[in-house]
XYZ file of C-alpha atoms in Angstrom:
555
model
C 0.002 -0.016 0.008
C 1.385 3.393 -0.960
C 0.983 6.463 1.161
C -0.083 8.574 -1.827
C -2.665 7.156 -4.149
C -2.725 9.707 -6.918
C 0.038 11.319 -9.032
C -1.524 14.687 -10.129
C -0.228 16.060 -13.355
C -0.875 19.480 -14.830
C -1.782 19.259 -18.515
C 0.775 21.765 -19.779
C 3.691 19.737 -18.242
C 3.122 16.483 -20.069
C 2.546 15.452 -23.622
C -0.123 12.746 -23.764
C 1.186 9.320 -24.726
C 1.147 8.573 -28.459
C -2.160 7.165 -29.519
C -3.906 7.875 -26.156
C -7.101 9.758 -25.650
C -6.331 13.429 -24.948
C -8.746 15.975 -23.550
C -8.171 19.611 -24.267
C -8.934 22.519 -21.919
C -7.402 25.012 -19.562
C -5.185 24.145 -16.659
C -7.318 23.828 -13.463
C -5.311 26.608 -12.017
C -6.138 28.884 -14.977
C -9.246 30.973 -14.487
C -9.876 31.515 -18.218
C -12.987 29.779 -19.470
C -12.801 26.889 -21.863
C -15.784 25.913 -24.007
C -16.403 22.726 -25.998
C -14.628 23.904 -29.130
C -11.815 25.994 -27.702
C -9.360 23.126 -27.478
C -8.969 23.051 -31.236
C -6.459 25.887 -30.899
C -3.961 23.577 -29.335
C -1.642 24.418 -26.508
C 2.038 25.281 -26.368
C 4.324 23.112 -24.236
C 7.756 24.002 -22.924
C 10.419 22.814 -25.334
C 8.595 23.972 -28.424
C 6.035 21.141 -28.605
C 2.587 21.986 -29.947
C -0.400 19.680 -29.361
C -3.853 19.880 -30.802
C -6.279 18.423 -28.237
C -9.422 16.603 -29.346
C -12.667 18.385 -28.467
C -14.897 17.411 -25.600
C -17.705 17.707 -28.192
C -16.107 14.780 -30.054
C -16.272 12.682 -26.939
C -19.897 13.583 -26.409
C -20.732 12.553 -29.986
C -18.870 9.278 -29.666
C -20.491 8.363 -26.387
C -19.288 6.116 -23.618
C -16.956 3.290 -24.611
C -13.641 1.880 -23.461
C -11.918 5.221 -23.258
C -14.569 7.527 -21.751
C -17.038 7.499 -18.922
C -19.623 10.234 -18.252
C -21.303 10.940 -14.907
C -23.789 13.609 -13.989
C -22.347 14.637 -10.533
C -25.164 17.173 -10.035
C -25.454 16.610 -6.279
C -21.835 15.805 -5.623
C -19.200 13.232 -6.374
C -20.698 9.881 -7.288
C -19.226 6.890 -5.436
C -19.027 4.930 -8.689
C -16.359 7.379 -9.932
C -13.720 5.382 -8.061
C -14.814 2.175 -9.725
C -14.055 3.938 -13.004
C -10.616 4.950 -11.680
C -9.905 1.301 -10.879
C -11.228 0.074 -14.250
C -9.265 2.552 -16.315
C -6.041 2.076 -14.331
C -6.285 -1.693 -14.744
C -7.096 -1.649 -18.447
C -6.038 0.968 -21.008
C -6.605 4.250 -19.180
C -9.320 6.699 -20.152
C -11.223 9.871 -19.314
C -13.709 10.233 -16.519
C -15.918 13.212 -17.322
C -18.207 14.705 -14.612
C -21.102 16.996 -15.427
C -22.457 15.139 -18.457
C -25.840 13.458 -18.740
C -27.409 11.152 -21.272
C -30.683 11.993 -23.037
C -31.597 8.937 -25.148
C -28.520 8.235 -27.220
C -27.163 11.741 -26.856
C -24.742 13.133 -24.218
C -24.824 16.792 -23.172
C -23.123 19.005 -20.649
C -25.428 19.408 -17.636
C -22.781 20.845 -15.347
C -21.338 19.929 -11.976
C -23.207 21.486 -9.124
C -20.131 22.584 -7.109
C -17.134 21.979 -9.361
C -14.435 23.137 -6.988
C -15.820 21.030 -4.158
C -16.309 17.968 -6.393
C -12.815 18.191 -7.772
C -11.262 18.596 -4.372
C -13.322 15.761 -2.891
C -12.320 13.496 -5.742
C -8.589 14.145 -5.487
C -8.526 14.204 -1.682
C -10.176 10.821 -1.436
C -7.651 9.422 -3.930
C -4.896 10.910 -1.788
C -6.295 9.264 1.343
C -4.652 6.065 2.544
C -6.789 2.957 1.988
C -9.036 4.090 -0.870
C -6.914 2.990 -3.781
C -4.279 0.250 -3.600
C -1.681 1.796 -5.838
C -0.659 5.219 -7.175
C -2.700 6.376 -10.128
C -1.551 9.045 -12.625
C -4.332 11.583 -13.152
C -4.451 14.804 -15.216
C -7.342 17.223 -14.602
C -9.135 19.401 -17.125
C -11.963 21.894 -16.673
C -14.522 22.891 -19.381
C -17.128 25.637 -19.399
C -20.089 25.625 -21.715
C -23.138 27.924 -21.582
C -22.290 28.722 -17.956
C -21.988 25.102 -16.981
C -18.757 23.359 -15.837
C -17.623 19.886 -16.721
C -14.608 18.234 -15.059
C -12.500 15.694 -16.873
C -9.905 13.467 -15.335
C -7.458 11.627 -17.610
C -6.600 8.389 -15.801
C -3.480 6.587 -17.094
C -3.110 2.830 -17.288
C -0.910 1.582 -14.451
C 2.171 -0.472 -15.228
C 1.921 -4.230 -14.502
C 3.910 -3.805 -11.248
C 1.110 -1.548 -9.929
C -1.821 -3.743 -10.784
C -4.421 -4.721 -9.778
C -5.754 -1.343 -8.598
C -8.519 -2.099 -6.149
C -10.604 -0.121 -3.672
C -10.982 0.085 0.066
C -8.275 -2.499 0.783
C -10.449 -5.281 -0.726
C -8.889 -6.987 -3.723
C -12.341 -8.276 -4.690
C -13.151 -4.645 -5.497
C -10.941 -4.759 -8.589
C -12.618 -3.342 -11.711
C -11.949 -3.676 -15.434
C -13.189 -1.525 -18.360
C -15.160 -3.670 -20.808
C -16.928 -1.877 -23.613
C -18.760 1.091 -22.128
C -18.929 -0.082 -18.498
C -16.949 -0.871 -15.366
C -17.142 -4.493 -14.255
C -15.881 -6.187 -11.176
C -12.964 -8.423 -12.101
C -13.399 -12.179 -11.706
C -10.976 -14.170 -9.462
C -9.095 -15.627 -12.473
C -8.605 -12.125 -13.897
C -7.203 -10.891 -10.634
C -4.844 -13.907 -10.478
C -3.482 -13.054 -13.882
C -2.693 -9.524 -12.843
C -1.011 -10.728 -9.716
C 1.169 -13.128 -11.658
C 2.259 -10.317 -14.039
C 2.909 -8.043 -11.066
C 5.556 -10.334 -9.534
C 9.188 -9.458 -10.092
C 9.995 -13.175 -9.896
C 9.054 -14.503 -13.322
C 7.245 -17.749 -13.687
C 9.886 -19.468 -15.829
C 12.622 -18.796 -13.231
C 10.901 -20.543 -10.374
C 12.324 -23.898 -9.068
C 10.283 -26.979 -9.915
C 10.088 -29.768 -7.373
C 7.150 -32.033 -8.379
C 9.246 -34.464 -10.408
C 12.690 -35.834 -9.522
C 15.698 -34.607 -11.503
C 16.396 -37.980 -13.082
C 12.871 -38.107 -14.526
C 12.094 -34.495 -15.335
C 13.922 -34.094 -18.718
C 13.307 -35.506 -22.201
C 16.779 -36.457 -23.387
C 15.986 -36.236 -27.147
C 14.705 -32.658 -26.751
C 17.739 -31.654 -24.718
C 20.080 -33.209 -27.255
C 18.241 -31.517 -30.147
C 18.580 -28.156 -28.359
C 22.220 -28.566 -27.563
C 23.055 -29.578 -31.159
C 21.579 -26.331 -32.349
C 23.125 -24.355 -29.545
C 26.648 -25.515 -30.407
C 26.127 -25.006 -34.125
C 24.939 -21.457 -33.440
C 27.474 -20.673 -30.748
C 30.844 -22.278 -31.593
C 33.473 -22.365 -28.880
C 31.469 -23.979 -26.049
C 32.326 -27.438 -24.749
C 30.167 -29.877 -26.733
C 31.199 -32.714 -24.325
C 29.950 -30.800 -21.235
C 27.469 -32.949 -19.239
C 23.867 -31.913 -19.531
C 23.466 -30.881 -15.942
C 26.520 -28.649 -16.060
C 25.308 -27.050 -19.244
C 21.869 -26.432 -17.743
C 23.372 -24.985 -14.580
C 25.665 -22.667 -16.482
C 22.760 -21.155 -18.426
C 20.437 -20.888 -15.442
C 18.103 -23.830 -16.195
C 19.187 -25.653 -13.080
C 19.378 -23.845 -9.772
C 21.085 -25.099 -6.618
C 19.148 -25.024 -3.383
C 20.290 -26.682 -0.141
C 23.021 -28.436 -2.026
C 20.632 -29.981 -4.561
C 20.023 -29.096 -8.205
C 16.462 -28.110 -9.125
C 15.085 -27.524 -12.615
C 13.388 -24.188 -13.347
C 10.016 -23.749 -14.923
C 11.810 -22.694 -18.126
C 13.882 -25.884 -18.328
C 10.810 -28.141 -17.897
C 8.797 -26.130 -20.394
C 11.602 -26.335 -22.942
C 13.055 -29.809 -22.415
C 10.746 -31.557 -19.946
C 9.614 -35.181 -20.098
C 5.910 -35.819 -20.513
C 5.663 -36.382 -16.722
C 7.527 -33.209 -16.052
C 5.450 -31.062 -18.420
C 2.142 -32.473 -17.212
C 3.108 -31.737 -13.611
C 4.223 -28.235 -14.549
C 1.330 -27.387 -16.790
C -1.998 -29.204 -16.496
C -3.217 -28.035 -19.919
C -1.928 -28.259 -23.540
C 0.822 -25.954 -24.710
C -0.707 -25.499 -28.157
C -3.951 -26.196 -30.039
C -3.646 -26.141 -33.849
C -6.849 -26.136 -35.858
C -7.016 -26.676 -39.634
C -10.247 -25.056 -40.855
C -12.016 -25.172 -44.131
C -13.618 -21.700 -44.000
C -12.630 -18.016 -43.924
C -11.944 -16.030 -40.811
C -15.063 -13.954 -41.250
C -17.357 -16.749 -42.495
C -20.082 -18.240 -40.350
C -18.779 -21.253 -38.506
C -20.015 -24.443 -40.321
C -21.400 -27.479 -38.636
C -18.017 -29.126 -39.019
C -15.848 -26.791 -36.972
C -12.475 -28.077 -38.173
C -11.053 -30.500 -40.704
C -8.422 -31.774 -38.338
C -6.605 -30.737 -35.211
C -3.335 -31.046 -33.334
C -3.342 -30.593 -29.548
C 0.130 -30.758 -28.121
C 0.831 -31.552 -24.465
C 4.572 -32.069 -24.723
C 7.433 -29.658 -24.159
C 8.113 -26.563 -26.324
C 10.846 -28.310 -28.370
C 8.620 -31.280 -29.240
C 5.656 -29.021 -29.890
C 7.693 -27.048 -32.369
C 8.951 -30.191 -34.090
C 5.421 -31.506 -34.557
C 4.144 -28.198 -35.825
C 7.095 -27.656 -38.084
C 6.988 -31.106 -39.769
C 3.332 -30.818 -40.604
C 3.550 -27.144 -41.716
C 6.398 -27.940 -44.058
C 4.570 -30.989 -45.453
C 1.235 -29.341 -46.160
C 2.279 -25.853 -47.269
C 3.257 -25.345 -50.921
C 7.055 -25.427 -51.311
C 8.071 -23.890 -54.694
C 11.661 -24.722 -55.671
C 13.855 -21.613 -55.704
C 17.547 -22.570 -55.865
C 20.331 -24.537 -54.261
C 22.047 -23.455 -51.061
C 25.733 -22.859 -52.002
C 26.964 -24.177 -48.674
C 24.788 -27.188 -47.911
C 23.924 -27.960 -51.612
C 20.323 -28.550 -50.487
C 17.217 -27.251 -52.147
C 15.950 -23.994 -50.863
C 12.222 -24.648 -51.023
C 10.781 -23.534 -47.674
C 7.215 -22.263 -48.018
C 6.893 -18.586 -48.890
C 6.633 -16.637 -45.644
C 8.053 -19.468 -43.559
C 10.246 -17.097 -41.502
C 7.161 -15.028 -40.666
C 5.162 -18.109 -39.611
C 8.062 -19.336 -37.481
C 8.299 -15.999 -35.664
C 4.595 -15.896 -35.010
C 4.541 -19.493 -33.739
C 7.623 -18.856 -31.555
C 5.894 -15.812 -30.087
C 3.115 -18.145 -28.983
C 5.450 -20.718 -27.465
C 7.709 -18.157 -25.763
C 5.366 -15.425 -24.526
C 2.244 -17.191 -23.414
C 1.162 -17.050 -19.734
C 2.107 -20.562 -18.615
C 0.802 -19.757 -15.128
C -2.715 -19.579 -16.661
C -4.048 -23.112 -16.368
C -7.447 -22.445 -17.918
C -6.449 -21.270 -21.392
C -4.088 -22.514 -24.090
C -2.408 -20.952 -27.138
C -4.224 -21.486 -30.430
C -3.180 -21.421 -34.114
C -6.032 -21.438 -36.605
C -5.433 -22.036 -40.308
C -8.305 -20.342 -42.118
C -8.690 -20.259 -45.903
C -7.893 -16.525 -45.871
C -5.150 -16.359 -43.218
C -3.546 -17.733 -40.062
C -4.654 -16.607 -36.613
C -2.345 -16.846 -33.579
C -4.052 -16.397 -30.173
C -1.988 -16.290 -26.976
C -3.096 -16.308 -23.304
C -1.152 -13.338 -21.949
C -0.972 -9.752 -23.228
C 2.124 -7.849 -24.126
C 3.579 -5.884 -21.210
C 4.618 -2.999 -23.407
C 2.596 -0.222 -24.996
C 1.058 -1.661 -28.163
C 1.600 1.580 -30.021
C 5.350 0.916 -29.672
C 5.383 -2.796 -30.532
C 7.035 -2.174 -33.832
C 9.727 0.104 -32.430
C 13.268 -1.311 -32.079
C 14.781 -2.021 -28.711
C 14.453 -4.365 -25.754
C 10.955 -5.150 -24.594
C 9.940 -6.501 -21.192
C 8.850 -10.123 -21.642
C 6.798 -12.548 -19.558
C 9.196 -15.516 -19.776
C 12.746 -14.122 -20.209
C 14.558 -17.487 -19.669
C 12.414 -19.232 -22.318
C 12.868 -16.326 -24.664
C 16.633 -16.166 -24.304
C 16.855 -19.969 -24.691
C 15.220 -19.917 -28.083
C 17.107 -16.761 -29.234
C 20.433 -18.428 -28.400
C 19.697 -21.126 -31.072
C 18.351 -18.646 -33.636
C 14.777 -19.877 -33.455
C 13.405 -16.328 -33.194
C 14.454 -12.809 -34.016
C 16.433 -10.627 -31.650
C 14.470 -8.548 -29.188
C 12.543 -5.689 -30.729
C 12.932 -6.834 -34.333
C 10.491 -9.679 -34.839
C 7.259 -7.840 -35.576
C 8.962 -5.402 -37.909
C 10.516 -8.324 -39.842
C 7.088 -10.021 -40.053
C 5.507 -6.968 -41.479
C 8.282 -6.362 -43.981
C 8.537 -9.936 -45.256
C 4.812 -10.614 -45.335
C 4.186 -7.572 -47.429
C 7.211 -8.410 -49.671
C 5.428 -11.676 -50.818
C 2.294 -9.731 -51.690
C 0.072 -9.960 -48.667
C -1.424 -7.269 -46.448
C 0.529 -6.388 -43.321
C -0.020 -8.647 -40.254
C -2.649 -7.484 -37.769
C -2.155 -7.344 -34.026
C -4.424 -6.873 -30.984
C -3.176 -6.573 -27.468
C -6.154 -7.257 -25.271
C -5.630 -5.653 -21.871
C -9.055 -6.644 -20.535
C -8.812 -10.373 -21.194
C -4.998 -10.424 -21.037
C -4.449 -11.980 -24.444
C -2.435 -11.204 -27.585
C -3.679 -11.999 -31.100
C -2.006 -11.723 -34.463
C -3.308 -12.537 -37.908
C -1.419 -13.209 -41.166
C -3.969 -12.280 -43.810
C -4.764 -13.241 -47.392
C -3.717 -16.841 -47.586
C -6.711 -18.137 -49.544
C -4.554 -19.279 -52.438
C -2.600 -21.744 -50.360
C -5.630 -23.898 -49.851
C -4.866 -26.001 -52.972
C -2.421 -28.424 -54.436
C -1.468 -30.378 -51.356
C -1.751 -34.120 -50.631
C -2.294 -34.775 -46.894
C -0.793 -37.549 -44.795
C -3.056 -37.965 -41.878
C -1.625 -39.104 -38.543
C -3.217 -39.326 -35.130
C -1.417 -36.190 -34.047
C -1.953 -33.659 -36.829
C -4.100 -32.878 -39.861
C -4.093 -30.958 -43.097
C -5.257 -27.419 -43.432
C -5.960 -27.637 -47.134
C -7.772 -29.462 -49.928
C -5.869 -32.606 -50.995
C -5.267 -33.568 -54.593
C -7.090 -36.774 -55.458
C -6.952 -39.192 -58.375
C -9.946 -39.401 -60.813
C -10.908 -42.761 -59.263
C -10.962 -41.322 -55.741
C -12.962 -38.352 -56.882
C -15.576 -40.717 -58.444
C -15.660 -42.626 -55.126
C -16.227 -39.452 -53.116
C -19.047 -38.392 -55.440
C -20.662 -41.765 -55.172
C -20.885 -42.086 -51.396
C -24.176 -40.983 -49.844
C -24.433 -41.486 -46.104
C -23.329 -44.941 -44.972
C -23.167 -47.466 -47.859
C -22.569 -51.209 -48.227
C -19.650 -52.342 -50.308
C -21.900 -53.969 -52.903
C -24.051 -50.822 -53.288
C -20.931 -48.684 -53.578
C -19.330 -50.810 -56.267
C -22.657 -51.008 -58.115
C -22.973 -47.291 -58.090
C -19.536 -47.009 -59.684
C -20.280 -49.727 -62.198
C -17.483 -51.938 -60.838
C -17.419 -55.751 -60.352
C -13.779 -56.473 -59.574
C -13.231 -56.149 -55.822
C -9.377 -56.187 -56.146
C -9.472 -53.306 -58.616
C -11.881 -51.400 -56.385
C -9.669 -51.957 -53.335
C -6.359 -50.879 -54.980
C -7.569 -48.040 -57.191
C -10.404 -46.587 -55.052
C -10.626 -47.706 -51.479
C -6.997 -47.789 -50.386
C -5.955 -44.406 -51.824
C -9.017 -42.694 -50.377
C -8.540 -44.401 -46.982
C -4.876 -43.543 -46.824
C -5.718 -39.908 -47.469
C -8.282 -39.970 -44.643
C -11.179 -39.277 -46.980
C -13.337 -42.360 -46.211
C -13.715 -44.670 -43.239
C -15.460 -47.887 -42.078
C -18.297 -47.661 -39.611
C -16.860 -50.779 -37.907
C -13.109 -50.416 -38.265
C -12.445 -53.243 -35.700
C -14.540 -55.690 -37.731
C -13.577 -55.075 -41.388
C -15.314 -58.255 -42.645
C -18.568 -57.802 -40.701
C -21.805 -58.211 -42.700
C -22.914 -54.944 -41.060
C -19.935 -53.057 -42.297
C -20.639 -49.713 -44.020
C -18.465 -47.082 -45.666
C -18.825 -43.292 -45.337
C -17.002 -39.985 -45.969
C -14.842 -38.488 -43.169
C -15.067 -34.776 -42.424
C -12.069 -34.238 -44.653
C -13.802 -36.306 -47.320
C -16.919 -34.117 -47.206
C -14.738 -31.024 -47.400
C -12.701 -32.368 -50.337
C -15.815 -33.362 -52.283
C -17.347 -29.928 -51.729
C -14.110 -28.222 -52.865
C -13.791 -30.418 -55.909
C -17.338 -29.712 -56.921
């Protein structure tokens, strides 16, 4: 608890943050009147800066939403004003405007009854110990219109280390701004803010639930070290694993014993280790047969990969299938390795987006998982955990504060992701270079999530032959032989073999099996209703979800 709960800022001493909502008006200490339109003149700031403030009239026309809250305050300061302070400070910041009422869908200045008293009451209560849990940065503005006074308070978003902002010493009185209202935060939302508040990062915490001799997946650790030594020559390749991990901070020593950190288990952990660390999947990959703005069909996805193994294994699974299913046009020969350079167009961008999911998600959140969705018009990446930084500066170079620094550095050391502060700019540059629109990003402060979208990929949904496995599935329409296409067109519901062959005009079972059934079955397009009893008299044959989708596409 801080002894001073408000940092009061005079408007002429601070330039509003880039991209933030700015209210114009005179300094509260200035007796000159300010009407609704006067702020269009702009105000001069020391150092030669000139700002043009948006008009209060613009806010009134736009109405209440995430960045503005209006209250009448005719008879004094409303108690709900402090809920708005908590909500804005915990979310994206915003403006609390007193002296405004709503008439239908219109907002108008009705005036504050005693503006000086209301302003002093508001600020003095915020100063009082016990009302607000953390310091809050507030800038005041005063407006006069037709002899009426409106008071505006610009409330800045608090940094993660000063969240949650709650009221009256009761953390249950934590509020968030959602749409045009202030809502009491749910327990899981408060827990996310408390995790982000901690100076001790999740991935640096010792892990004790599984013994050291069972906690690591040796193949993943070997894979990582092979790439580490190839990327960083000069280190001892014969160094024992435990010494290597200790040197790089993935093993910590407590009471004479080595303990793995959360980062080491997430990166290289055995299945037992990962499941005890994280009781939910690391990644959910969905291959969808419709566009991102289309109505969801009855069949939600064609196939799906849900990974519950460590980050290294998850990346290997995702990479293998991505490279198999995406078109790989031959370009040239690598002069050093003499191998074909035929990675899918935009692969570096996809890898960076996927790595961002694996590196930056909130692993302390046990109720949500990262999701990649392959639509016909783009790829969506959704991550549990928002970016700590200001989203208006995401594309700027320089170091950014990250949620899992040990995991991030581990992957950067082997060249699996771009250096800090360069990844999103590279993604935009390279995605546009191959002819697509710039990637889209949304940093959701309310739900503490980050989403990116690589748009305009509809043309990749062709010319791929899938290889279905229990772990992963295709995102695209497979190529089929003329015989398989005839078979798909002939199947209606569940059919007997004799009826199916009769519909195709076939009598030779061997020919049907080798030219029709086996190719379609191997591609995952058709299936038996009784797969455990292939010779049953009750056996029937039907299309799979992928089969329905492929037939629809081919038609």
